[in-house]
Structures are given as C-alpha cells and as structure tokens.
PDB file of C-alpha atoms in Angstrom:
ATOM      1  CA  MET A  65       9.262  -4.643 -16.723  1.00 40.00           C
ATOM      2  CA  GLN A  66       8.006  -8.428 -17.076  1.00 44.00           C
ATOM      3  CA  ARG A  67       6.498  -8.754 -13.278  1.00 50.00           C
ATOM      4  CA  LYS A  68       4.756  -5.020 -14.387  1.00 48.00           C
ATOM      5  CA  LEU A  69       3.448  -6.728 -17.720  1.00 46.00           C
ATOM      6  CA  ILE A  70       2.476  -9.673 -15.567  1.00 50.00           C
ATOM      7  CA  ILE A  71      -0.281  -7.935 -13.277  1.00 51.00           C
ATOM      8  CA  PHE A  72      -1.969  -6.506 -15.765  1.00 47.00           C
ATOM      9  CA  ALA A  73      -2.677  -9.275 -18.184  1.00 50.00           C
ATOM     10  CA  LEU A  74      -4.012 -10.485 -14.508  1.00 53.00           C
ATOM     11  CA  LEU A  75      -5.722  -7.600 -14.315  1.00 50.00           C
ATOM     12  CA  LEU A  76      -7.416  -7.483 -17.599  1.00 48.00           C
ATOM     13  CA  VAL A  77      -8.911 -11.139 -16.798  1.00 50.00           C
ATOM     14  CA  ALA A  78     -10.146 -10.370 -13.700  1.00 52.00           C
ATOM     15  CA  ILE A  79     -11.488  -6.790 -15.217  1.00 46.00           C
ATOM     16  CA  PHE A  80     -12.623  -7.951 -18.349  1.00 46.00           C
ATOM     17  CA  ALA A  81     -14.344 -10.932 -16.893  1.00 47.00           C
ATOM     18  CA  LEU A  82     -16.527  -9.470 -14.349  1.00 47.00           C
ATOM     19  CA  PRO A  83     -20.502 -10.232 -15.438  1.00 48.00           C
ATOM     20  CA  ALA A  84     -23.323  -7.803 -16.191  1.00 42.00           C
ATOM     21  CA  ALA A  85     -24.488  -6.052 -13.570  1.00 43.00           C
ATOM     22  CA  ASN A  86     -27.889  -3.491 -12.775  1.00 43.00           C
ATOM     23  CA  GLY A  87     -26.790  -0.151 -11.295  1.00 40.00           C
ATOM     24  CA  ASP A  88     -25.723  -0.250  -8.174  1.00 43.00           C
ATOM     25  CA  ASN A  89     -25.490  -3.733  -7.666  1.00 43.00           C
ATOM     26  CA  LEU A  90     -22.021  -5.209  -8.505  1.00 49.00           C
ATOM     27  CA  THR A  91     -20.720  -7.221  -6.667  1.00 65.00           C
ATOM     28  CA  LEU A  92     -17.028  -8.962  -7.727  1.00 84.00           C
ATOM     29  CA  TRP A  93     -17.370 -12.147  -9.559  1.00 86.00           C
ATOM     30  CA  TRP A  94     -15.274 -13.756  -7.261  1.00 91.00           C
ATOM     31  CA  GLU A  95     -16.393 -13.090  -4.232  1.00 92.00           C
ATOM     32  CA  ASN A  96     -17.839 -16.229  -2.572  1.00 92.00           C
ATOM     33  CA  LYS A  97     -16.642 -18.687  -5.919  1.00 94.00           C
ATOM     34  CA  PRO A  98     -14.288 -21.224  -4.313  1.00 95.00           C
ATOM     35  CA  ILE A  99     -10.616 -21.234  -4.675  1.00 96.00           C
ATOM     36  CA  SER A 100      -9.338 -24.223  -6.663  1.00 95.00           C
ATOM     37  CA  GLN A 101      -5.354 -23.080  -7.141  1.00 96.00           C
ATOM     38  CA  PHE A 102      -2.826 -20.885  -6.171  1.00 97.00           C
ATOM     39  CA  VAL A 103       0.057 -19.585  -8.516  1.00 96.00           C
ATOM     40  CA  TYR A 104       2.921 -18.067  -6.860  1.00 96.00           C
ATOM     41  CA  ILE A 105       4.804 -14.822  -9.750  1.00 93.00           C
ATOM     42  CA  ASP A 106       8.410 -14.482  -8.236  1.00 87.00           C
ATOM     43  CA  LEU A 107       9.243 -16.660  -5.599  1.00 90.00           C
ATOM     44  CA  ALA A 108      12.782 -16.245  -5.176  1.00 84.00           C
ATOM     45  CA  ASN A 109      15.237 -18.099  -2.797  1.00 84.00           C
ATOM     46  CA  VAL A 110      12.079 -18.602  -0.196  1.00 90.00           C
ATOM     47  CA  ASP A 111      10.616 -22.241  -0.479  1.00 93.00           C
ATOM     48  CA  GLU A 112       7.149 -23.107  -2.105  1.00 94.00           C
ATOM     49  CA  ALA A 113       6.319 -25.163   0.921  1.00 95.00           C
ATOM     50  CA  GLN A 114       6.806 -23.436   3.311  1.00 96.00           C
ATOM     51  CA  ILE A 115       4.186 -20.516   1.732  1.00 97.00           C
ATOM     52  CA  ASP A 116       1.960 -23.780   1.117  1.00 97.00           C
ATOM     53  CA  THR A 117       1.240 -23.671   4.444  1.00 97.00           C
ATOM     54  CA  TYR A 118      -0.054 -21.037   4.718  1.00 97.00           C
ATOM     55  CA  THR A 119      -2.357 -21.226   1.622  1.00 97.00           C
ATOM     56  CA  THR A 120      -3.536 -24.837   1.327  1.00 97.00           C
ATOM     57  CA  PRO A 121      -5.556 -23.923   4.112  1.00 97.00           C
ATOM     58  CA  LEU A 122      -7.922 -21.966   1.427  1.00 97.00           C
ATOM     59  CA  ILE A 123      -8.080 -24.143  -1.471  1.00 97.00           C
ATOM     60  CA  GLY A 124     -11.518 -25.479  -1.391  1.00 96.00           C
ATOM     61  CA  THR A 125     -13.283 -22.696   0.324  1.00 97.00           C
ATOM     62  CA  PRO A 126     -14.821 -20.003  -0.989  1.00 96.00           C
ATOM     63  CA  TYR A 127     -13.622 -16.703  -1.273  1.00 96.00           C
ATOM     64  CA  GLN A 128     -14.086 -14.662   1.321  1.00 95.00           C
ATOM     65  CA  GLN A 129     -12.621 -10.938   1.367  1.00 94.00           C
ATOM     66  CA  SER A 130     -11.354 -10.782   5.050  1.00 95.00           C
ATOM     67  CA  GLU A 131      -9.539 -14.623   4.972  1.00 97.00           C
ATOM     68  CA  ILE A 132      -7.516 -13.017   1.610  1.00 96.00           C
ATOM     69  CA  ASP A 133      -6.356 -10.004   3.638  1.00 96.00           C
ATOM     70  CA  ALA A 134      -5.614 -11.773   6.710  1.00 97.00           C
ATOM     71  CA  LEU A 135      -3.411 -13.793   4.289  1.00 97.00           C
ATOM     72  CA  GLN A 136      -1.673 -11.107   2.916  1.00 95.00           C
ATOM     73  CA  GLN A 137      -0.685 -10.040   6.241  1.00 93.00           C
ATOM     74  CA  ARG A 138       0.156 -12.886   7.845  1.00 95.00           C
ATOM     75  CA  LEU A 139       2.787 -13.344   4.770  1.00 94.00           C
ATOM     76  CA  LEU A 140       3.443 -10.109   5.122  1.00 90.00           C
ATOM     77  CA  SER A 141       4.610 -10.770   8.926  1.00 88.00           C
ATOM     78  CA  LEU A 142       7.119 -13.399   7.950  1.00 90.00           C
ATOM     79  CA  GLY A 143       9.513 -10.489   7.069  1.00 85.00           C
ATOM     80  CA  LEU A 144      10.453 -12.080   3.354  1.00 88.00           C
ATOM     81  CA  PHE A 145       8.253  -9.764   1.708  1.00 88.00           C
ATOM     82  CA  PHE A 146       8.127  -5.942   0.475  1.00 84.00           C
ATOM     83  CA  GLU A 147       4.639  -6.531  -0.402  1.00 85.00           C
ATOM     84  CA  VAL A 148       2.915  -9.437  -1.037  1.00 92.00           C
ATOM     85  CA  GLU A 149      -0.790  -8.826  -4.021  1.00 93.00           C
ATOM     86  CA  ILE A 150      -3.463 -10.933  -4.487  1.00 96.00           C
ATOM     87  CA  ILE A 151      -4.892 -11.594  -7.640  1.00 94.00           C
ATOM     88  CA  PRO A 152      -8.306 -13.926  -8.300  1.00 94.00           C
ATOM     89  CA  SER A 153      -8.702 -15.205 -11.831  1.00 91.00           C
ATOM     90  CA  ARG A 154     -10.518 -17.472 -13.504  1.00 89.00           C
ATOM     91  CA  PHE A 155      -9.531 -21.654 -13.133  1.00 86.00           C
ATOM     92  CA  GLU A 156      -8.526 -22.525 -16.138  1.00 82.00           C
ATOM     93  CA  GLY A 157     -11.814 -20.175 -17.730  1.00 78.00           C
ATOM     94  CA  SER A 158     -14.263 -21.095 -15.735  1.00 76.00           C
ATOM     95  CA  THR A 159     -16.191 -18.341 -13.267  1.00 76.00           C
ATOM     96  CA  GLU A 160     -17.443 -20.908 -11.528  1.00 85.00           C
ATOM     97  CA  SER A 161     -13.372 -21.176  -9.426  1.00 90.00           C
ATOM     98  CA  LEU A 162     -10.887 -19.199  -8.861  1.00 94.00           C
ATOM     99  CA  THR A 163      -6.440 -18.918  -9.145  1.00 94.00           C
ATOM    100  CA  LEU A 164      -5.171 -17.206  -6.622  1.00 96.00           C
ATOM    101  CA  PHE A 165      -2.387 -15.378  -7.908  1.00 96.00           C
ATOM    102  CA  ILE A 166       0.162 -14.337  -5.679  1.00 96.00           C
ATOM    103  CA  GLU A 167       2.666 -11.426  -6.557  1.00 94.00           C
ATOM    104  CA  PHE A 168       5.713 -11.111  -4.374  1.00 92.00           C
ATOM    105  CA  VAL A 169       8.288  -8.672  -4.296  1.00 85.00           C
ATOM    106  CA  PRO A 170      11.059  -9.632  -2.117  1.00 85.00           C
ATOM    107  CA  LEU A 171      12.851  -7.391   0.037  1.00 86.00           C
ATOM    108  CA  LYS A 172      15.260  -4.945  -0.999  1.00 87.00           C
ATOM    109  CA  PRO A 173      16.936  -2.132   0.626  1.00 91.00           C
ATOM    110  CA  LEU A 174      16.379   1.173   0.684  1.00 93.00           C
ATOM    111  CA  SER A 175      18.227   3.388  -1.728  1.00 94.00           C
ATOM    112  CA  SER A 176      16.968   7.169  -1.643  1.00 94.00           C
ATOM    113  CA  VAL A 177      14.350   8.882   0.499  1.00 96.00           C
ATOM    114  CA  LYS A 178      12.616  12.007  -1.083  1.00 96.00           C
ATOM    115  CA  PHE A 179      10.573  14.654   0.012  1.00 97.00           C
ATOM    116  CA  GLN A 180       7.966  16.916  -1.797  1.00 96.00           C
ATOM    117  CA  GLY A 181       5.915  19.403  -1.353  1.00 95.00           C
ATOM    118  CA  ASN A 182       7.389  20.772   2.588  1.00 96.00           C
ATOM    119  CA  LYS A 183       8.558  24.505   2.517  1.00 94.00           C
ATOM    120  CA  ILE A 184       7.558  24.520   6.393  1.00 94.00           C
ATOM    121  CA  ALA A 185      10.028  21.263   7.302  1.00 95.00           C
ATOM    122  CA  THR A 186      13.129  21.079   6.114  1.00 96.00           C
ATOM    123  CA  SER A 187      14.276  17.781   4.029  1.00 96.00           C
ATOM    124  CA  ASN A 188      16.899  17.206   6.530  1.00 96.00           C
ATOM    125  CA  GLU A 189      14.626  17.681   9.479  1.00 97.00           C
ATOM    126  CA  LEU A 190      12.474  15.153   7.765  1.00 97.00           C
ATOM    127  CA  ASN A 191      14.960  12.915   7.272  1.00 96.00           C
ATOM    128  CA  THR A 192      15.427  13.120  11.202  1.00 96.00           C
ATOM    129  CA  ALA A 193      12.006  12.290  11.746  1.00 96.00           C
ATOM    130  CA  VAL A 194      11.390   9.313   9.382  1.00 96.00           C
ATOM    131  CA  ASN A 195      15.161   7.669  10.902  1.00 93.00           C
ATOM    132  CA  LEU A 196      15.200   5.830   7.762  1.00 94.00           C
ATOM    133  CA  PRO A 197      18.570   3.901   7.142  1.00 93.00           C
ATOM    134  CA  LEU A 198      19.412   3.703   3.495  1.00 94.00           C
ATOM    135  CA  ASN A 199      21.499   0.511   1.994  1.00 93.00           C
ATOM    136  CA  ILE A 200      19.227  -1.794   4.419  1.00 89.00           C
ATOM    137  CA  PRO A 201      16.486  -4.272   3.079  1.00 88.00           C
ATOM    138  CA  PHE A 202      13.162  -1.808   3.771  1.00 85.00           C
ATOM    139  CA  ASP A 203       9.965  -2.527   5.332  1.00 79.00           C
ATOM    140  CA  ALA A 204       7.011  -1.096   4.098  1.00 75.00           C
ATOM    141  CA  SER A 205       5.016  -0.857   7.248  1.00 76.00           C
ATOM    142  CA  ALA A 206       7.702   1.806   7.662  1.00 85.00           C
ATOM    143  CA  LEU A 207       5.761   3.442   5.813  1.00 88.00           C
ATOM    144  CA  GLU A 208       3.373   4.409   8.592  1.00 89.00           C
ATOM    145  CA  ARG A 209       5.693   5.121  10.814  1.00 92.00           C
ATOM    146  CA  SER A 210       7.097   7.096   8.782  1.00 95.00           C
ATOM    147  CA  ILE A 211       3.996   9.084   7.922  1.00 95.00           C
ATOM    148  CA  ASP A 212       3.292   9.629  11.891  1.00 96.00           C
ATOM    149  CA  SER A 213       6.562  10.843  12.546  1.00 96.00           C
ATOM    150  CA  ILE A 214       6.256  13.498   9.821  1.00 97.00           C
ATOM    151  CA  LYS A 215       3.040  14.954  11.219  1.00 96.00           C
ATOM    152  CA  ARG A 216       4.058  14.890  14.681  1.00 97.00           C
ATOM    153  CA  LEU A 217       6.932  17.259  13.151  1.00 97.00           C
ATOM    154  CA  TYR A 218       4.292  19.092  11.574  1.00 95.00           C
ATOM    155  CA  ARG A 219       1.886  19.168  15.303  1.00 94.00           C
ATOM    156  CA  ALA A 220       5.230  20.523  17.457  1.00 95.00           C
ATOM    157  CA  LYS A 221       6.323  23.215  14.945  1.00 93.00           C
ATOM    158  CA  GLY A 222       1.900  24.572  15.432  1.00 91.00           C
ATOM    159  CA  TYR A 223       0.683  23.678  12.117  1.00 91.00           C
ATOM    160  CA  ASP A 224      -2.298  21.128  13.095  1.00 89.00           C
ATOM    161  CA  ARG A 225      -2.294  19.756  10.095  1.00 92.00           C
ATOM    162  CA  VAL A 226      -0.953  18.099   7.315  1.00 94.00           C
ATOM    163  CA  ASP A 227      -1.521  15.641   4.787  1.00 96.00           C
ATOM    164  CA  VAL A 228       1.289  12.843   3.708  1.00 97.00           C
ATOM    165  CA  ILE A 229       1.410  10.479   0.942  1.00 95.00           C
ATOM    166  CA  ALA A 230       4.113   7.484   0.899  1.00 94.00           C
ATOM    167  CA  ASP A 231       5.512   5.668  -2.317  1.00 91.00           C
ATOM    168  CA  TYR A 232       7.958   3.716  -3.895  1.00 87.00           C
ATOM    169  CA  THR A 233       9.419   2.619  -6.559  1.00 86.00           C
ATOM    170  CA  THR A 234      11.895   0.095  -7.804  1.00 84.00           C
ATOM    171  CA  THR A 235      15.498   1.922  -9.006  1.00 85.00           C
ATOM    172  CA  ARG A 236      16.212   1.213 -12.548  1.00 85.00           C
ATOM    173  CA  SER A 237      18.566  -1.523 -11.797  1.00 83.00           C
ATOM    174  CA  GLY A 238      15.853  -3.346 -10.107  1.00 77.00           C
ATOM    175  CA  GLU A 239      17.892  -4.102  -6.718  1.00 84.00           C
ATOM    176  CA  GLY A 240      16.590  -1.070  -4.127  1.00 89.00           C
ATOM    177  CA  ILE A 241      13.753   1.172  -3.638  1.00 89.00           C
ATOM    178  CA  GLU A 242      13.241   4.661  -3.187  1.00 93.00           C
ATOM    179  CA  VAL A 243      10.835   6.602  -1.296  1.00 94.00           C
ATOM    180  CA  THR A 244       9.146   9.203  -2.190  1.00 96.00           C
ATOM    181  CA  PHE A 245       7.149  11.326   0.270  1.00 97.00           C
ATOM    182  CA  SER A 246       4.407  13.917  -1.135  1.00 97.00           C
ATOM    183  CA  ILE A 247       3.614  16.409   1.658  1.00 96.00           C
ATOM    184  CA  GLN A 248       0.693  19.124   1.773  1.00 95.00           C
ATOM    185  CA  GLU A 249       0.938  21.914   3.742  1.00 93.00           C
ATOM    186  CA  TYR A 250      -1.439  24.066   6.168  1.00 90.00           C
ATOM    187  CA  GLN A 251      -1.582  27.190   7.394  1.00 85.00           C
ATOM    188  CA  TRP A 252      -1.162  27.289  10.676  1.00 71.00           C
ATOM    189  CA  TYR A 253      -4.376  28.115  12.387  1.00 78.00           C
ATOM    190  CA  ILE A 254      -5.912  25.687  10.110  1.00 75.00           C
ATOM    191  CA  ASN A 255      -8.117  22.935  13.418  1.00 75.00           C
ATOM    192  CA  LYS A 256      -7.082  25.671  15.774  1.00 77.00           C
ATOM    193  CA  PRO A 257      -9.919  26.962  18.737  1.00 84.00           C
ATOM    194  CA  ILE A 258     -11.078  29.978  17.669  1.00 80.00           C
ATOM    195  CA  ARG A 259     -10.830  32.309  20.856  1.00 79.00           C
ATOM    196  CA  GLY A 260     -12.408  35.106  20.247  1.00 79.00           C
ATOM    197  CA  PHE A 261     -13.008  37.861  17.758  1.00 77.00           C
ATOM    198  CA  SER A 262     -11.658  41.623  17.015  1.00 81.00           C
ATOM    199  CA  TYR A 263     -12.715  44.423  15.699  1.00 75.00           C
ATOM    200  CA  LYS A 264     -11.167  47.114  13.136  1.00 83.00           C
ATOM    201  CA  GLY A 265     -13.039  49.837  10.848  1.00 77.00           C
ATOM    202  CA  LEU A 266     -15.767  49.220  12.312  1.00 73.00           C
ATOM    203  CA  ILE A 267     -17.588  53.250  12.780  1.00 79.00           C
ATOM    204  CA  ASN A 268     -20.976  54.204  13.790  1.00 73.00           C
ATOM    205  CA  VAL A 269     -21.784  49.848  14.787  1.00 72.00           C
TER     206      VAL A 269
END
C-alpha cells in the first residue's frame, strides 16, 4: 500500500506540473528538459552503484522518451526486477530540470495463474499452453510468450481470433505474484475466407 501511495503522489506531481496548452498541441512538459538526478524507490538487495552505471550517463542530458524506454529495458534485462517504472518530476520545484524517480518491483515467485472468459479452451489446456511454473521468480516477459501460446492453442482448435489480456497483482502478503489472463473468444468462422454462398428458400428468382 505504501508503494502505491508513493507512486500516486508522484503521478499527481507530474500531471499537475503540466503547463497550459492550446487544443491538440499538448506536449509533455518534461520533454527535452535536462535530467538533474535519479531517485530510486524500493531498491532492495541491489547495490545502487550497479544501477548508477546505467543512470549516471543520462544526467545532464535532455529527456528523450526513447532513451528512457531504453534505460527501462536495460534495467529489466538485468534479471533482478519484475517491473521498472520511471516517473519524471520537477527538480527542486522547477520545471526547467528534472528528477526521475525509478520504482523497482523485485522479482517475486508466481503464486497462481487464473483464466477468465474461456469456454472453448479448458483451464487445464490453457495451463499446459502457458507453462508457467509456480513458486519460482516470475519474469514479466513471460506474459507476452504466454499470450502467444494461448493464441496458438485457439488457432489449433480452428479459432483464428481471440483477444487475450494479461494482468498481475501481488498477493496480500506481498510475497508473490498472481497472474490473470482475461480471454475474449470469438466465433470459429471469424477471419475465415468465404469460399462461396448457398441459397435456401429462394423461389421465383
């Protein structure tokens, strides 16, 4: 709960620091502003110096979303975190430079996998398809692979279209991850090619 309150407060700072904009010309105020510092949130059991090697080169450079996205991916690729979120804020109250808060969600064991909306495929079939072992550290990149596996399962059953959304929460104890796949199934004939038409009850035409 404390982590959520911190992130909510930071988001409020980012949103309400937006300058007035005209029409559709809204530009995020932090774009191209120099980065003054990074602040780490919930960085536990990891040496800050290790993270500094990735963030320090960006200090003094203008904020570019592509660079921040790349930083996020580099931090995730360390295999130490389930999620990394980077939030821009004003440095010492000024919109002329930035403090970037980085929130780290450490790897946690997968506690449970649930499926919602599935009728064509059974939960057992889906569990076999996603193949997510419980009680070992869960990597968020596995979600995309699992979604692809679910779609392959439906295609094998003759259903060309299915929408899958993966979501996760931490357990009440905060020690594990619970993953839920929400599935929107469609009729088997969606996206199938039309080979021809046949008519019934057509009289005098």
